[in-house]
Short mmCIF file of C-alpha atoms and ligand atoms in Angstrom, two decimals:
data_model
loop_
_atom_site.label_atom_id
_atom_site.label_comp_id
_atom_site.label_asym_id
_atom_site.label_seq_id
_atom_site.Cartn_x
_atom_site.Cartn_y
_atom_site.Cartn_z
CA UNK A 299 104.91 84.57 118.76
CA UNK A 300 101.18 83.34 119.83
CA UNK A 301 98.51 84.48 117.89
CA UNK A 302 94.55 83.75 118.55
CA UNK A 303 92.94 82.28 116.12
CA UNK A 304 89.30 81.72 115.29
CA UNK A 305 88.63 78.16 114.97
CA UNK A 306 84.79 77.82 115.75
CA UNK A 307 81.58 80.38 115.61
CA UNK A 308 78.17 79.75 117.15
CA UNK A 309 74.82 81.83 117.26
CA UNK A 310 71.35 81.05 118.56
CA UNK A 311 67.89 82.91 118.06
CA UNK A 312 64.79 82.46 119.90
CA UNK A 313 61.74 81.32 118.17
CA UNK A 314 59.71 84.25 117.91
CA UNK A 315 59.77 86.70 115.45
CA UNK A 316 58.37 90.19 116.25
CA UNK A 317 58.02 92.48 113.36
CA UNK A 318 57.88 96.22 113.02
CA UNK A 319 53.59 96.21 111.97
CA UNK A 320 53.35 94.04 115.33
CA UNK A 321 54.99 97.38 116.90
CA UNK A 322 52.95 99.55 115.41
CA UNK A 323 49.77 97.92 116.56
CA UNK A 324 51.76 98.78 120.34
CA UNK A 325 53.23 101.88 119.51
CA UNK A 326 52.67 104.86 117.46
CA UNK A 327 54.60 103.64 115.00
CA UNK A 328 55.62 102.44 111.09
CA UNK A 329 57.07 99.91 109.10
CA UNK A 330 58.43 102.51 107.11
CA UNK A 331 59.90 104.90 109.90
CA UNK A 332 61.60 101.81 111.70
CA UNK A 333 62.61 100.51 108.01
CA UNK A 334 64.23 103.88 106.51
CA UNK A 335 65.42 105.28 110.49
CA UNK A 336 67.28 101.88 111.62
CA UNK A 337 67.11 99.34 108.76
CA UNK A 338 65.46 97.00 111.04
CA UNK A 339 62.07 94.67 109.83
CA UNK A 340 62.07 92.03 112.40
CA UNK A 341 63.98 91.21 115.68
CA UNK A 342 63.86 87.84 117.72
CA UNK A 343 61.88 87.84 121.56
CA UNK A 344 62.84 85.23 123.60
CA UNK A 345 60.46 82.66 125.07
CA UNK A 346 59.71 83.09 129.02
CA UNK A 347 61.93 80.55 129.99
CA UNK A 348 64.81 81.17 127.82
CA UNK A 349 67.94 83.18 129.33
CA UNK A 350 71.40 84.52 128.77
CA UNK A 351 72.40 81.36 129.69
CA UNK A 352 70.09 79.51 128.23
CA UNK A 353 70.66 80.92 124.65
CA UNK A 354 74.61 81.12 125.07
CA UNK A 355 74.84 77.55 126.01
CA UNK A 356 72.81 77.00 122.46
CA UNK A 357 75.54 79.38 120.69
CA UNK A 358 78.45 77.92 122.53
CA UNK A 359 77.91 74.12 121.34
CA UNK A 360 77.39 75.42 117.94
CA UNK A 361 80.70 76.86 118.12
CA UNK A 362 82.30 73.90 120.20
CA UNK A 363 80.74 71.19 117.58
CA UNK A 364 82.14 73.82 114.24
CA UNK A 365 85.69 73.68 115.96
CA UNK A 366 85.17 70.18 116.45
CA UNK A 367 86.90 70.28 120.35
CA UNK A 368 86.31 68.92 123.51
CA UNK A 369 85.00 71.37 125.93
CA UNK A 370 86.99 69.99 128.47
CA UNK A 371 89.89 71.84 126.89
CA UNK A 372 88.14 75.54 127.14
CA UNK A 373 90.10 77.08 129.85
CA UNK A 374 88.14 80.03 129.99
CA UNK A 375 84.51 81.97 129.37
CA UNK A 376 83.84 85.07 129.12
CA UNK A 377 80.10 86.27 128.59
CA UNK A 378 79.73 89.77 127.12
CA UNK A 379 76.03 90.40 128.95
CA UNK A 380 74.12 93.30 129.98
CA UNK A 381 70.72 91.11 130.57
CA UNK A 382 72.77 88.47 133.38
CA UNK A 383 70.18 85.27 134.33
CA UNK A 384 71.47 86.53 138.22
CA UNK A 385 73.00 89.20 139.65
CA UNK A 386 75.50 86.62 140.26
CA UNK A 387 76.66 84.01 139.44
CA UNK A 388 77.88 85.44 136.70
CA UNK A 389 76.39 83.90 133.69
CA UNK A 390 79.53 82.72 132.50
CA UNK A 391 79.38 80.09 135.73
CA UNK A 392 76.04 79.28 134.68
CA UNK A 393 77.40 78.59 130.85
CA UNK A 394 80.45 76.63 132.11
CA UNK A 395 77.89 74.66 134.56
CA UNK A 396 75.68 73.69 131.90
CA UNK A 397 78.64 73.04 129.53
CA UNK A 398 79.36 70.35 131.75
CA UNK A 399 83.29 71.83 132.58
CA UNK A 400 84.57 72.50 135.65
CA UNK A 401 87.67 73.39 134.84
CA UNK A 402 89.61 76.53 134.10
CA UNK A 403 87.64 79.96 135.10
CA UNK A 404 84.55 81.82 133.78
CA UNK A 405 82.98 85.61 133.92
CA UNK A 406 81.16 87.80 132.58
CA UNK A 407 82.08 91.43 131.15
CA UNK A 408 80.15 94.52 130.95
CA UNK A 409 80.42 97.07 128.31
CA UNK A 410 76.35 97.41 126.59
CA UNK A 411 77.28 96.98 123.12
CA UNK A 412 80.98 96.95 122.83
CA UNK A 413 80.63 93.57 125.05
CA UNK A 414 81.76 91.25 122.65
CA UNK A 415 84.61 93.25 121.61
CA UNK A 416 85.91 93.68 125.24
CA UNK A 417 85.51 89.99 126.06
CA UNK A 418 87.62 89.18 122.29
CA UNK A 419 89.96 91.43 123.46
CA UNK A 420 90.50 89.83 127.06
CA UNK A 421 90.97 86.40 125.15
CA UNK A 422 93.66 87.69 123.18
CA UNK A 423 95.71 89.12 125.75
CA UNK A 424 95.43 85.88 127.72
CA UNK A 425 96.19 83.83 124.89
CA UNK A 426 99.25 86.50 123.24
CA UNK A 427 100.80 85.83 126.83
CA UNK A 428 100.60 81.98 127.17
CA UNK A 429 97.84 82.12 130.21
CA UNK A 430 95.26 80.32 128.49
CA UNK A 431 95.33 78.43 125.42
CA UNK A 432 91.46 78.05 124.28
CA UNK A 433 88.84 80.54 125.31
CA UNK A 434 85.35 80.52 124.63
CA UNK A 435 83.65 84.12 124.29
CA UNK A 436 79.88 85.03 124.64
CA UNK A 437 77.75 87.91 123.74
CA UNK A 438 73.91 86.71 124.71
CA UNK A 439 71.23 89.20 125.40
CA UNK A 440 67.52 89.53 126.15
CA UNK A 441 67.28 92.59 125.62
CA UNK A 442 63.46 92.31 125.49
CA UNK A 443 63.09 92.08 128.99
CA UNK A 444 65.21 95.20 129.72
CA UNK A 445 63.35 97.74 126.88
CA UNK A 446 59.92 99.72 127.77
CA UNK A 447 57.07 98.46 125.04
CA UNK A 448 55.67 101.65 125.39
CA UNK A 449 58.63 103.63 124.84
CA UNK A 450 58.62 103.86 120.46
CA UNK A 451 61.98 105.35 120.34
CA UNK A 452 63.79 102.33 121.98
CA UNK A 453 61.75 99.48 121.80
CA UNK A 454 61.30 99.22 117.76
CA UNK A 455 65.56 98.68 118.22
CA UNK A 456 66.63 95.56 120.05
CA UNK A 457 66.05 92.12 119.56
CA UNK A 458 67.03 88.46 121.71
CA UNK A 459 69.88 86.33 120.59
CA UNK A 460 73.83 84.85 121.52
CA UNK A 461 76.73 84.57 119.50
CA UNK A 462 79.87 82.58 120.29
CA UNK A 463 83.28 82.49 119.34
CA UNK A 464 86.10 80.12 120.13
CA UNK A 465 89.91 81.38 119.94
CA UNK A 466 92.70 79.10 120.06
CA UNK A 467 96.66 79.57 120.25
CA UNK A 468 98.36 79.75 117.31
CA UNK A 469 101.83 80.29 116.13
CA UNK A 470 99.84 81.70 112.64
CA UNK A 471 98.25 85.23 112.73
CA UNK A 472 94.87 85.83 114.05
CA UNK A 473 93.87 87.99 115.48
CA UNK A 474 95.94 91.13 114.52
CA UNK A 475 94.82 93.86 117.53
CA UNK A 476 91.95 95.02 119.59
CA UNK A 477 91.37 98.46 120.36
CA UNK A 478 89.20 99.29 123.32
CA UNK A 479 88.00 102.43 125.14
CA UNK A 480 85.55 104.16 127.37
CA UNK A 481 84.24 107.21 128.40
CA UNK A 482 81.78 107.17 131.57
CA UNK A 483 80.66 111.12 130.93
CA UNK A 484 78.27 110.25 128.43
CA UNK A 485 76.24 107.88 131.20
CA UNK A 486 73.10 110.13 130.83
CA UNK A 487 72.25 109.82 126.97
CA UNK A 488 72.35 105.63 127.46
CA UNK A 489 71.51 104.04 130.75
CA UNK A 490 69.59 101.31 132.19
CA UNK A 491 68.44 101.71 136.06
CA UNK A 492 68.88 98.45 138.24
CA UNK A 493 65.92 98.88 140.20
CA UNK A 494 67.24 96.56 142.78
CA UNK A 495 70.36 98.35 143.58
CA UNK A 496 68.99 102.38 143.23
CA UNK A 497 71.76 105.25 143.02
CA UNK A 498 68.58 107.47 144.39
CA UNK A 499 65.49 105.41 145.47
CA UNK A 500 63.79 108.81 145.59
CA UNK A 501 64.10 108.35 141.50
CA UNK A 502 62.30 105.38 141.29
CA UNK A 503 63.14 104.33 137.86
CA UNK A 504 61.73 100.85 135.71
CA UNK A 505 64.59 98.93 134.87
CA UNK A 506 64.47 99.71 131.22
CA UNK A 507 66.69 101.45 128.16
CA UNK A 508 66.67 105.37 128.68
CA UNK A 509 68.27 106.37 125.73
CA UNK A 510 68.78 109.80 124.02
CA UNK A 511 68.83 108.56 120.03
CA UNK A 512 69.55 111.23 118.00
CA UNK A 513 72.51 112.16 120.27
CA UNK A 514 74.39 109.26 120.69
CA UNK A 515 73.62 108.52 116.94
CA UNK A 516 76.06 111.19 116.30
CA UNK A 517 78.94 110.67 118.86
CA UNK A 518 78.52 106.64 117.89
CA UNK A 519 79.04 107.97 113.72
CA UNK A 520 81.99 109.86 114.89
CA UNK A 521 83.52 107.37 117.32
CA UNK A 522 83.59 104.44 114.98
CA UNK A 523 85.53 106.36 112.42
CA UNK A 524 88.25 106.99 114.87
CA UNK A 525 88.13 103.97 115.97
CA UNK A 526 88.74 102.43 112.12
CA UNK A 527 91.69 105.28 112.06
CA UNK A 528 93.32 103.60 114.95
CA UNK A 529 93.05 100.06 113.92
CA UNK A 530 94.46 101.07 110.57
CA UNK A 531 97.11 103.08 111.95
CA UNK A 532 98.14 100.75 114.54
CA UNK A 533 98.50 97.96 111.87
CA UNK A 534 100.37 100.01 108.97
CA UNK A 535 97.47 99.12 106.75
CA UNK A 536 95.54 101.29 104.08
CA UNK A 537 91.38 100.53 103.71
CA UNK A 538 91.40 98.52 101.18
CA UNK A 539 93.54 95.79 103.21
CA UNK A 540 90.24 94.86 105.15
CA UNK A 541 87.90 92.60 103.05
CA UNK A 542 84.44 92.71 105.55
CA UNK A 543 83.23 94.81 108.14
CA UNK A 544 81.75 93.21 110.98
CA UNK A 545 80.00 95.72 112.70
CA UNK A 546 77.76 95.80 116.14
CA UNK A 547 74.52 95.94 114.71
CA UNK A 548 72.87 99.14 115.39
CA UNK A 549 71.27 101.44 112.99
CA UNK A 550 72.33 101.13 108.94
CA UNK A 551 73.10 104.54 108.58
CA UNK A 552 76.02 104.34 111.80
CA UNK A 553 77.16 101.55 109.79
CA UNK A 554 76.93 102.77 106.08
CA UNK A 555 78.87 105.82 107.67
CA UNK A 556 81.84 103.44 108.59
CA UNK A 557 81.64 101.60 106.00
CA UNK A 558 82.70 104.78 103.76
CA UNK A 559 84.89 105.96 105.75
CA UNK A 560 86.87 102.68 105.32
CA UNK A 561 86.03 102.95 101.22
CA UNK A 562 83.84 99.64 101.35
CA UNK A 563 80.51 99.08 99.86
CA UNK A 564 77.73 97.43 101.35
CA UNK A 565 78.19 94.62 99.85
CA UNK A 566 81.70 93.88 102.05
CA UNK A 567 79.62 94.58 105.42
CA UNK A 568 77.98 91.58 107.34
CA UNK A 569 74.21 92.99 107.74
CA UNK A 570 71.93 91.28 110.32
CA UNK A 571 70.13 94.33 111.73
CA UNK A 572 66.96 93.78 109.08
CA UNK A 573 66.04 90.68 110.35
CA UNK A 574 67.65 90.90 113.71
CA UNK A 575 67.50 94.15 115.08
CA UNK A 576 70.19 95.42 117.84
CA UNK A 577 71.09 92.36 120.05
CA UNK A 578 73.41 94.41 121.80
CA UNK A 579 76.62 92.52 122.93
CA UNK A 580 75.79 89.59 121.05
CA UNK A 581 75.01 91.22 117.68
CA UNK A 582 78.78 91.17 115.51
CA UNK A 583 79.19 87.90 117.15
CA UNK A 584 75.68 86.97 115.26
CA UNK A 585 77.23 88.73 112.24
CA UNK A 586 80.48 87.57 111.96
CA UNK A 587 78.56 83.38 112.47
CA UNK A 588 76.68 84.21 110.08
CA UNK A 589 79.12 85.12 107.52
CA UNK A 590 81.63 82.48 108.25
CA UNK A 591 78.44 79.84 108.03
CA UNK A 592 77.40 81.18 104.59
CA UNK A 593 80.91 81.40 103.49
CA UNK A 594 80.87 84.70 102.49
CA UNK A 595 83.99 84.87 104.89
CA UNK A 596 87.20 82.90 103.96
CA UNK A 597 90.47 81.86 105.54
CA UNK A 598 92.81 84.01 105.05
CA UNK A 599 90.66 87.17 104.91
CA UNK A 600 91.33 90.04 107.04
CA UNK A 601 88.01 91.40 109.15
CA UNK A 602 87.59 94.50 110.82
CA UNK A 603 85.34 94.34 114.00
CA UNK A 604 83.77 97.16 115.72
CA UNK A 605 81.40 98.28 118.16
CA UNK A 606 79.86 101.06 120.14
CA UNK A 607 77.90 100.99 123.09
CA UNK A 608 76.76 102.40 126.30
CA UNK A 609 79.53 103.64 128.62
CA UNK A 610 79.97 104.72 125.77
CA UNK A 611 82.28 102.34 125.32
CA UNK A 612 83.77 101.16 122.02
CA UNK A 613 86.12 99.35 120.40
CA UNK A 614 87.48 97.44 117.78
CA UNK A 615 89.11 94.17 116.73
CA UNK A 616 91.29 93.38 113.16
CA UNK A 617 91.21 89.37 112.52
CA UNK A 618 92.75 87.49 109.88
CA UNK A 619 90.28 84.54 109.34
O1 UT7 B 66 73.57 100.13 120.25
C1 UT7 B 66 74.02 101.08 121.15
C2 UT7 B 66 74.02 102.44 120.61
N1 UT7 B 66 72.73 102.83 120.12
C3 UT7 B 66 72.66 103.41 118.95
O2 UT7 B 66 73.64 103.52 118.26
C4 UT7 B 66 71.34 104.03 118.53
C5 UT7 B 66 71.63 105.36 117.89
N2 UT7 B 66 70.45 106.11 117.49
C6 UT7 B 66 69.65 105.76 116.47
O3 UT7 B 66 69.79 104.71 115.88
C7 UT7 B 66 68.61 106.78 116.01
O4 UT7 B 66 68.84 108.00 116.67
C8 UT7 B 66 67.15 106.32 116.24
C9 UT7 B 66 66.77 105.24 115.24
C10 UT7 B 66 66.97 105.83 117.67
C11 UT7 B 66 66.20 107.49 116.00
O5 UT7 B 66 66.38 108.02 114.69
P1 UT7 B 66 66.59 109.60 114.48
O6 UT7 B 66 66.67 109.82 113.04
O7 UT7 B 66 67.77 110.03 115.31
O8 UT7 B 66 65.24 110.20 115.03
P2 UT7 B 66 65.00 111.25 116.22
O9 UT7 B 66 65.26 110.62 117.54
O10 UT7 B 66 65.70 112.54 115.88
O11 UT7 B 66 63.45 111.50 116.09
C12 UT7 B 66 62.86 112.10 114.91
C13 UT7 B 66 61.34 112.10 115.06
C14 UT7 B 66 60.88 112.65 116.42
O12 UT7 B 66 59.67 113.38 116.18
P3 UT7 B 66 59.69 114.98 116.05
O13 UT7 B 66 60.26 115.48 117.35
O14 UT7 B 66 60.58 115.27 114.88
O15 UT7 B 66 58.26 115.32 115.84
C15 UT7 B 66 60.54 111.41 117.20
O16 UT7 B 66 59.54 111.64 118.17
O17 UT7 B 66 60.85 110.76 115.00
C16 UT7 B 66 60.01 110.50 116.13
N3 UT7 B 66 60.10 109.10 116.45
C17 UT7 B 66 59.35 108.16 115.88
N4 UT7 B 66 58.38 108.23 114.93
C18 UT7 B 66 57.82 107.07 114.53
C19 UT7 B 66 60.95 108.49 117.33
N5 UT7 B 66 60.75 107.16 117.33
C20 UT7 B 66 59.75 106.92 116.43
C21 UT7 B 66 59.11 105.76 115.97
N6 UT7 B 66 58.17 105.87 115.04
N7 UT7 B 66 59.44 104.53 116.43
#
């Protein structure tokens, strides 16, 4: 059997830091609303030159350099994105360009905030069936460019970074299943207009975040435990098989909610959000760097992925590290 396994992770942040008494000199606002509401203090804002590409070709030599490849043997890239540089090419073709390999085939996936989990589940199936043997996956986001600053229930939420992971074929287990889903009715509580491309010009909306918190706050609590239900289920495995919980990065209460449905304390879950806010598709990737990097994740451990998103879409991934 071919398993894919994790052999490299990447992640990249811009510069800036934007923190939640900037906000409140922008919005009507607090440190201590954002703090106890979302768990967020500061979140990352890209410079004006910086892009998805620009920041996931940052995150993707990280990752490259960690698995200690050549990039010539990446066969494929897939960028989780909802902020692409262009319309098209997708930004995976810009990432492979400026990667330097022309070989093999890149694109990009859309699912908001389940990106990342999509595009890791893609990877696997190519790599389970023998069509690929290395793939590179991507979840970068400016998400900075796409939120109102005038709008204090979204834009105290998301911040700018990428995250990269490289998968490899292995006859040892890796990952152990991906779980993904969607459910286009709930398009009204979480959309973002493209402007450029109007369903009704007579709406003229901004191209921004239109999101309805509270609401999908509680379909996103109830989601991801189902979600950990079916993982579980689908691998014969009881909670206290999973040793972290690498979650999208959202709000701490969604999270601390999964986390006790799956019996864990905080202290198993990767946590970015306080110094990185939501970074949408490229925030577990973010997470799960981060805890390989500071070693708080080991091989052999078994990590439960999961994310929920606009769509909504949501989804999940089991790896053994
Ligand atoms: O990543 C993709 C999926 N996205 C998510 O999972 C986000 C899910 N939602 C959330 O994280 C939370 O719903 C929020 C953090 C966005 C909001 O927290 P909440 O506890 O659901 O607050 P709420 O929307 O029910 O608003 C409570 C109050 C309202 O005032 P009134 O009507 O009670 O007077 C809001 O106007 O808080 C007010 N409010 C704020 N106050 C200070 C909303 N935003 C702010 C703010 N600062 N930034």
């Amino acid at each position: 059997m071919i398993w894919s396994n994790v052999i490299g992770t990447g992640g990249y942040l811009p510069a800036t830091v934007r923190s939640n008494d900037d906000l409140s000199r922008m919005v009507d606002t607090s440190d201590s609303w954002i703090y106890e509401r979302t768990g967020i203090k500061t979140r990352r804002i890209a410079a004006p030159e910086e892009t998805a590409s620009s920041m996931a070709e940052i995150a993707s030599r990280e990752a490259i350099a960690r698995a200690g490849i050549d990039p010539q043997s990446i066969d494929m890239i897939i960028v989780a994105t909802g902020t692409p540089d262009r319309v098209y090419p997708s930004t995976a073709c810009l990432l492979q360009q400026r990667l330097g390999i022309r070989n093999g085939v890149g694109f990009d996936v859309q699912a908001a905030c389940s990106g990342a989990i999509f595009a890791v589940s893609i990877a696997d199936q190519y790599i389970k069936t023998g069509f690929c043997k290395t793939v590179l996956v991507v979840g970068s986001e400016i998400c900075s460019r796409i939120v109102d600053w005038n709008d204090r229930a979204t834009c105290i939420l998301f911040g700018d970074g990428a995250g990269a992971v490289l998968l490899t074929a292995s006859d040892q287990p890796g990952i152990l299943s991906t779980h993904i889903h969607s459910d286009g009715s709930y398009e009204d509580l979480l959309y973002c207009p493209n402007p450029q491309v109007a369903i009704d010009a007579q709406k003229d909306e901004p191209g921004v975040i239109n999101m309805r918190g509270n609401e999908v706050f509680k379909v996103a609590v109830n989601t991801l435990g189902r979600i950990v239900d079916e993982t579980l289920a689908a691998n014969g495995l009881q909670q206290n098989a999973i040793d972290w919980l690498v979650p999208h990065q959202a709000n701490t209460r969604i999270i601390a909610a999964t986390a006790k449905k799956l019996g864990m304390t905080m202290d198993q879950v990767i946590l970015t959000l306080e110094t990185q806010g939501n970074t949408s598709s490229a925030s577990l990737l973010l997470a799960f760097h981060e805890g390989v990097r500071d070693g708080r994740i080991q091989p052999g451990q078994t990590i439960l992925m999961e994310a929920f998103g606009a769509g909504f879409t949501w989804g999940s991934a089991l790896i053994k590290y």
